[in-house]
Amino acid sequence: MIGFVVVSHSEPLAVAAVDLAMQMIHGDAPPVRVAAGADGGFGTDAVAIAAAIDELAEIDGVLILTDLGSAVLSSELALELRESTQPVRISGGPFVEGATAGIVRAATGGTLDEVAAEAAGALAAKQPHGEEPRGEEPPRGEAPAPDASGAGAGAPAPEASPTGDVVERDVTVVNPVGLHSRPASVIVKAASGWGTVPTVTDLTNGKGPAPANSMIALLALGATKDHVLRLRAEGPDAAAAVDALAALIEDGFGET
């Protein structure tokens, strides 16, 4: 599992950001260390950051999340001071959104590359509908082009192919607020553990496909109540994965 060191000039800010992220975890949470404040006040301390990294010496990798530019400088110095040798990266993503997105992805077994990418692209979910993300990563998916039958443009799709290798199902969002943070994090957890990564496309607004194991990609769909979502998966676990996601959406994530 990937761990985190949260570096902030303010300890209350860091603790609040971690607490928000943990509200989205459904199951075992990744290890998180807070290295915030300096000398009992505002600032950052490279020695404290290095110590926090060393506390996570036995895990697969560490992602450092920072709030302001000087926190990055302190984190870079901490990499020279640390004694542990596990892979460590400093995220350039947004502090609060990156912490939530990264921690949720790590909780489902994401690699350091996957977790770092999720944190870096976390601003995508905050863009007004119809605008390109202004974060570090390009959009994660585009609307499928309509084919002769109209698929990709809102036409119904078969639930499964004759071979059973590809499964598609269209479901309607029924919970009042739509695919907000908590339902998205529930989907991420449900999408993990299969031999396939399902995708979700919003047929109503044409956004997607989004990988179901990415909270930020799911939020970027902007799916609200009564939107029709197309679930798609390939491989031997496709039917089970689609069934699991469809059940959550049709149940309204327990919010109806």
C-alpha positions as a Markdown table, in Angstrom:
| # | Residue | x | y | z |
|---|---|---|---|---|
| 1 | Met | 0.0 | 0.0 | 0.0 |
| 2 | Ile | 1.1 | 3.6 | -0.6 |
| 3 | Gly | 1.4 | 6.0 | 2.3 |
| 4 | Phe | 1.2 | 9.8 | 2.6 |
| 5 | Val | 3.1 | 12.6 | 4.3 |
| 6 | Val | 0.9 | 15.7 | 4.5 |
| 7 | Val | 3.0 | 18.8 | 4.7 |
| 8 | Ser | 1.3 | 22.1 | 5.6 |
| 9 | His | 2.2 | 25.4 | 7.2 |
| 10 | Ser | -0.7 | 24.9 | 9.5 |
| 11 | Glu | -1.3 | 21.8 | 11.6 |
| 12 | Pro | -5.1 | 22.3 | 11.9 |
| 13 | Leu | -5.3 | 22.7 | 8.1 |
| 14 | Ala | -3.4 | 19.4 | 7.6 |
| 15 | Val | -5.4 | 17.5 | 10.1 |
| 16 | Ala | -8.7 | 18.8 | 8.6 |
| 17 | Ala | -7.6 | 17.8 | 5.1 |
| 18 | Val | -6.7 | 14.3 | 6.3 |
| 19 | Asp | -10.0 | 14.0 | 8.2 |
| 20 | Leu | -12.0 | 15.0 | 5.1 |
| 21 | Ala | -10.2 | 12.4 | 3.0 |
| 22 | Met | -10.7 | 9.7 | 5.6 |
| 23 | Gln | -14.5 | 10.3 | 5.4 |
| 24 | Met | -14.4 | 8.9 | 1.9 |
| 25 | Ile | -12.6 | 5.6 | 2.9 |
| 26 | His | -14.8 | 2.5 | 3.1 |
| 27 | Gly | -12.5 | -0.1 | 4.6 |
| 28 | Asp | -8.8 | -0.1 | 5.5 |
| 29 | Ala | -7.2 | 3.3 | 5.2 |
| 30 | Pro | -3.6 | 3.9 | 3.9 |
| 31 | Pro | -1.0 | 5.1 | 6.4 |
| 32 | Val | -0.8 | 8.9 | 6.7 |
| 33 | Arg | 1.6 | 11.1 | 8.6 |
| 34 | Val | 1.2 | 14.8 | 9.2 |
| 35 | Ala | 4.3 | 17.0 | 9.2 |
| 36 | Ala | 2.8 | 20.5 | 9.7 |
| 37 | Gly | 3.8 | 23.7 | 11.4 |
| 38 | Ala | 7.2 | 24.7 | 12.7 |
| 39 | Asp | 8.3 | 25.5 | 16.3 |
| 40 | Gly | 4.7 | 25.4 | 17.5 |
| 41 | Gly | 3.5 | 27.9 | 14.9 |
| 42 | Phe | 3.2 | 28.4 | 11.1 |
| 43 | Gly | 5.8 | 27.0 | 8.7 |
| 44 | Thr | 7.3 | 23.7 | 7.6 |
| 45 | Asp | 10.2 | 21.7 | 9.1 |
| 46 | Ala | 12.3 | 19.5 | 6.8 |
| 47 | Val | 13.6 | 17.5 | 9.7 |
| 48 | Ala | 10.0 | 16.7 | 10.8 |
| 49 | Ile | 9.1 | 15.8 | 7.2 |
| 50 | Ala | 12.1 | 13.5 | 6.9 |
| 51 | Ala | 11.1 | 11.8 | 10.2 |
| 52 | Ala | 7.5 | 11.3 | 8.9 |
| 53 | Ile | 8.9 | 9.7 | 5.7 |
| 54 | Asp | 11.1 | 7.3 | 7.7 |
| 55 | Glu | 8.1 | 6.2 | 9.8 |
| 56 | Leu | 6.7 | 4.8 | 6.5 |
| 57 | Ala | 9.9 | 3.0 | 5.6 |
| 58 | Glu | 8.3 | -0.5 | 5.3 |
| 59 | Ile | 5.6 | 0.4 | 2.7 |
| 60 | Asp | 5.7 | 0.3 | -1.1 |
| 61 | Gly | 6.0 | 4.1 | -1.6 |
| 62 | Val | 5.2 | 7.5 | -0.2 |
| 63 | Leu | 3.4 | 10.5 | -1.7 |
| 64 | Ile | 4.1 | 13.9 | -0.2 |
| 65 | Leu | 1.2 | 16.4 | -0.4 |
| 66 | Thr | 2.0 | 20.0 | 0.1 |
| 67 | Asp | 0.0 | 23.2 | 0.6 |
| 68 | Leu | 2.3 | 26.1 | -0.5 |
| 69 | Gly | 5.5 | 26.5 | -2.5 |
| 70 | Ser | 7.9 | 26.7 | 0.5 |
| 71 | Ala | 6.4 | 23.4 | 1.7 |
| 72 | Val | 7.7 | 21.9 | -1.5 |
| 73 | Leu | 11.2 | 23.2 | -0.8 |
| 74 | Ser | 11.1 | 21.8 | 2.7 |
| 75 | Ser | 10.0 | 18.4 | 1.3 |
| 76 | Glu | 12.8 | 18.4 | -1.2 |
| 77 | Leu | 15.3 | 19.0 | 1.6 |
| 78 | Ala | 13.7 | 16.2 | 3.6 |
| 79 | Leu | 14.4 | 13.8 | 0.8 |
| 80 | Glu | 18.1 | 14.4 | 1.3 |
| 81 | Leu | 17.8 | 14.1 | 5.1 |
| 82 | Arg | 15.7 | 10.9 | 5.3 |
| 83 | Glu | 17.3 | 7.6 | 6.1 |
| 84 | Ser | 14.7 | 5.3 | 4.5 |
| 85 | Thr | 15.0 | 4.2 | 0.9 |
| 86 | Gln | 11.4 | 3.5 | -0.3 |
| 87 | Pro | 10.2 | 5.4 | -3.4 |
| 88 | Val | 8.9 | 8.9 | -2.5 |
| 89 | Arg | 7.3 | 11.5 | -4.7 |
| 90 | Ile | 6.2 | 15.1 | -4.1 |
| 91 | Ser | 2.8 | 15.8 | -5.6 |
| 92 | Gly | 2.2 | 19.0 | -7.5 |
| 93 | Gly | -1.6 | 18.6 | -7.2 |
| 94 | Pro | -4.0 | 20.7 | -5.1 |
| 95 | Phe | -3.7 | 20.1 | -1.4 |
| 96 | Val | -7.2 | 19.2 | -0.3 |
| 97 | Glu | -8.5 | 17.7 | -3.5 |
| 98 | Gly | -5.3 | 15.8 | -4.1 |
| 99 | Ala | -5.3 | 14.4 | -0.6 |
| 100 | Thr | -8.8 | 13.1 | -1.0 |
| 101 | Ala | -8.3 | 11.7 | -4.4 |
| 102 | Gly | -4.9 | 10.1 | -3.7 |
| 103 | Ile | -5.9 | 8.6 | -0.4 |
| 104 | Val | -9.1 | 7.1 | -1.8 |
| 105 | Arg | -7.1 | 5.6 | -4.7 |
| 106 | Ala | -4.4 | 4.2 | -2.4 |
| 107 | Ala | -7.1 | 2.6 | -0.2 |
| 108 | Thr | -8.1 | 0.4 | -3.2 |
| 109 | Gly | -4.5 | -0.8 | -3.9 |
| 110 | Gly | -3.3 | 1.8 | -6.4 |
| 111 | Thr | 0.4 | 1.9 | -7.2 |
| 112 | Leu | 2.5 | 5.0 | -6.5 |
| 113 | Asp | 2.2 | 6.0 | -10.2 |
| 114 | Glu | -1.6 | 5.7 | -10.1 |
| 115 | Val | -1.9 | 7.4 | -6.7 |
| 116 | Ala | 0.4 | 10.3 | -7.8 |
| 117 | Ala | -1.6 | 10.7 | -11.1 |
| 118 | Glu | -4.9 | 10.8 | -9.2 |
| 119 | Ala | -3.7 | 13.5 | -6.8 |
| 120 | Ala | -2.1 | 15.5 | -9.6 |
| 121 | Gly | -5.3 | 15.6 | -11.7 |
| 122 | Ala | -7.6 | 16.3 | -8.8 |
| 123 | Leu | -8.7 | 19.7 | -10.1 |
| 124 | Ala | -10.5 | 18.1 | -13.0 |
| 125 | Ala | -13.6 | 17.5 | -10.9 |
| 126 | Lys | -13.9 | 21.2 | -10.1 |
| 127 | Gln | -14.1 | 22.5 | -13.7 |
| 128 | Pro | -17.5 | 23.9 | -14.8 |
| 129 | His | -19.2 | 21.5 | -17.1 |
| 130 | Gly | -18.0 | 21.9 | -20.6 |
| 131 | Glu | -14.6 | 23.3 | -19.7 |
| 132 | Glu | -11.3 | 21.6 | -20.0 |
| 133 | Pro | -9.4 | 20.8 | -16.8 |
| 134 | Arg | -6.8 | 23.4 | -15.8 |
| 135 | Gly | -4.8 | 21.0 | -13.7 |
| 136 | Glu | -1.6 | 19.1 | -14.5 |
| 137 | Glu | -3.2 | 16.2 | -16.4 |
| 138 | Pro | -5.3 | 16.2 | -19.6 |
| 139 | Pro | -9.0 | 15.1 | -19.5 |
| 140 | Arg | -9.3 | 11.4 | -18.6 |
| 141 | Gly | -11.8 | 10.6 | -21.3 |
| 142 | Glu | -14.0 | 11.9 | -24.0 |
| 143 | Ala | -17.5 | 11.1 | -25.1 |
| 144 | Pro | -17.7 | 7.9 | -27.3 |
| 145 | Ala | -18.4 | 8.7 | -30.9 |
| 146 | Pro | -21.9 | 7.6 | -32.0 |
| 147 | Asp | -21.9 | 4.6 | -34.3 |
| 148 | Ala | -24.5 | 3.6 | -36.9 |
| 149 | Ser | -26.7 | 2.3 | -34.2 |
| 150 | Gly | -26.5 | 5.4 | -32.1 |
| 151 | Ala | -24.4 | 3.8 | -29.3 |
| 152 | Gly | -22.5 | 6.5 | -27.5 |
| 153 | Ala | -25.3 | 9.0 | -28.1 |
| 154 | Gly | -27.7 | 7.7 | -25.5 |
| 155 | Ala | -29.0 | 4.6 | -27.3 |
| 156 | Pro | -29.6 | 1.6 | -25.1 |
| 157 | Ala | -26.8 | -1.1 | -25.1 |
| 158 | Pro | -27.1 | -4.8 | -24.6 |
| 159 | Glu | -26.2 | -6.0 | -21.2 |
| 160 | Ala | -23.7 | -8.5 | -22.5 |
| 161 | Ser | -22.0 | -9.7 | -25.7 |
| 162 | Pro | -22.8 | -13.3 | -26.9 |
| 163 | Thr | -19.3 | -14.4 | -25.7 |
| 164 | Gly | -19.7 | -12.9 | -22.2 |
| 165 | Asp | -16.3 | -11.2 | -22.5 |
| 166 | Val | -17.8 | -7.7 | -22.7 |
| 167 | Val | -20.6 | -6.5 | -20.5 |
| 168 | Glu | -22.5 | -3.2 | -20.8 |
| 169 | Arg | -25.5 | -1.9 | -18.9 |
| 170 | Asp | -27.3 | 1.4 | -18.7 |
| 171 | Val | -28.5 | 2.6 | -15.3 |
| 172 | Thr | -30.2 | 5.7 | -14.2 |
| 173 | Val | -28.9 | 7.9 | -11.3 |
| 174 | Val | -31.7 | 8.0 | -8.7 |
| 175 | Asn | -30.1 | 9.6 | -5.6 |
| 176 | Pro | -31.0 | 13.3 | -5.3 |
| 177 | Val | -27.5 | 14.8 | -5.4 |
| 178 | Gly | -26.1 | 12.5 | -8.1 |
| 179 | Leu | -22.5 | 11.3 | -8.3 |
| 180 | His | -21.0 | 13.5 | -5.6 |
| 181 | Ser | -17.9 | 12.7 | -3.5 |
| 182 | Arg | -19.3 | 9.9 | -1.3 |
| 183 | Pro | -21.0 | 7.9 | -4.0 |
| 184 | Ala | -17.9 | 8.3 | -6.2 |
| 185 | Ser | -15.7 | 6.9 | -3.4 |
| 186 | Val | -18.1 | 4.0 | -3.0 |
| 187 | Ile | -17.9 | 3.2 | -6.7 |
| 188 | Val | -14.1 | 3.3 | -6.5 |
| 189 | Lys | -14.1 | 0.7 | -3.7 |
| 190 | Ala | -16.6 | -1.5 | -5.5 |
| 191 | Ala | -14.6 | -1.3 | -8.7 |
| 192 | Ser | -11.4 | -2.6 | -7.0 |
| 193 | Gly | -10.5 | -6.3 | -6.6 |
| 194 | Trp | -11.8 | -7.4 | -10.0 |
| 195 | Gly | -9.7 | -8.6 | -12.9 |
| 196 | Thr | -11.0 | -5.7 | -14.9 |
| 197 | Val | -11.4 | -1.9 | -14.4 |
| 198 | Pro | -15.0 | -1.0 | -15.4 |
| 199 | Thr | -15.7 | 2.3 | -17.1 |
| 200 | Val | -18.6 | 4.7 | -16.6 |
| 201 | Thr | -20.0 | 7.0 | -19.4 |
| 202 | Asp | -22.6 | 9.6 | -18.8 |
| 203 | Leu | -24.9 | 9.2 | -21.8 |
| 204 | Thr | -27.0 | 12.2 | -20.8 |
| 205 | Asn | -24.2 | 14.8 | -21.0 |
| 206 | Gly | -21.8 | 12.9 | -23.3 |
| 207 | Lys | -18.9 | 12.7 | -20.8 |
| 208 | Gly | -16.7 | 9.7 | -20.3 |
| 209 | Pro | -15.8 | 7.0 | -20.3 |
| 210 | Ala | -14.2 | 7.4 | -16.8 |
| 211 | Pro | -12.4 | 4.5 | -15.1 |
| 212 | Ala | -14.4 | 3.4 | -12.2 |
| 213 | Asn | -11.4 | 3.2 | -9.9 |
| 214 | Ser | -10.7 | 7.0 | -10.2 |
| 215 | Met | -12.7 | 9.2 | -7.9 |
| 216 | Ile | -11.7 | 12.4 | -9.7 |
| 217 | Ala | -12.6 | 10.9 | -13.1 |
| 218 | Leu | -16.0 | 9.9 | -11.8 |
| 219 | Leu | -16.7 | 13.4 | -10.3 |
| 220 | Ala | -15.6 | 15.0 | -13.6 |
| 221 | Leu | -18.5 | 13.3 | -15.3 |
| 222 | Gly | -20.9 | 15.7 | -13.6 |
| 223 | Ala | -23.6 | 13.1 | -13.3 |
| 224 | Thr | -26.7 | 14.3 | -11.5 |
| 225 | Lys | -30.1 | 12.8 | -10.8 |
| 226 | Asp | -31.9 | 11.1 | -13.8 |
| 227 | His | -28.7 | 11.0 | -15.8 |
| 228 | Val | -28.2 | 7.7 | -17.6 |
| 229 | Leu | -24.8 | 6.0 | -17.1 |
| 230 | Arg | -23.4 | 3.3 | -19.2 |
| 231 | Leu | -21.3 | 0.7 | -17.3 |
| 232 | Arg | -18.8 | -1.3 | -19.3 |
| 233 | Ala | -16.3 | -4.0 | -18.4 |
| 234 | Glu | -14.3 | -6.6 | -20.3 |
| 235 | Gly | -12.8 | -9.9 | -19.2 |
| 236 | Pro | -13.8 | -12.8 | -17.0 |
| 237 | Asp | -15.0 | -10.6 | -14.1 |
| 238 | Ala | -16.9 | -8.2 | -16.3 |
| 239 | Ala | -20.4 | -9.4 | -15.4 |
| 240 | Ala | -19.8 | -9.4 | -11.7 |
| 241 | Ala | -18.1 | -6.0 | -11.7 |
| 242 | Val | -20.9 | -4.4 | -13.7 |
| 243 | Asp | -23.5 | -6.1 | -11.5 |
| 244 | Ala | -21.8 | -4.7 | -8.4 |
| 245 | Leu | -21.7 | -1.1 | -9.7 |
| 246 | Ala | -25.2 | -1.2 | -11.1 |
| 247 | Ala | -26.6 | -2.4 | -7.8 |
| 248 | Leu | -25.1 | 0.6 | -6.0 |
| 249 | Ile | -26.4 | 3.1 | -8.5 |
| 250 | Glu | -29.9 | 1.6 | -8.7 |
| 251 | Asp | -30.0 | 1.6 | -4.9 |
| 252 | Gly | -29.1 | 5.3 | -4.9 |
| 253 | Phe | -26.0 | 4.6 | -2.8 |
| 254 | Gly | -28.4 | 4.3 | 0.2 |
| 255 | Glu | -29.4 | 8.0 | -0.2 |
| 256 | Thr | -32.9 | 7.6 | -1.6 |
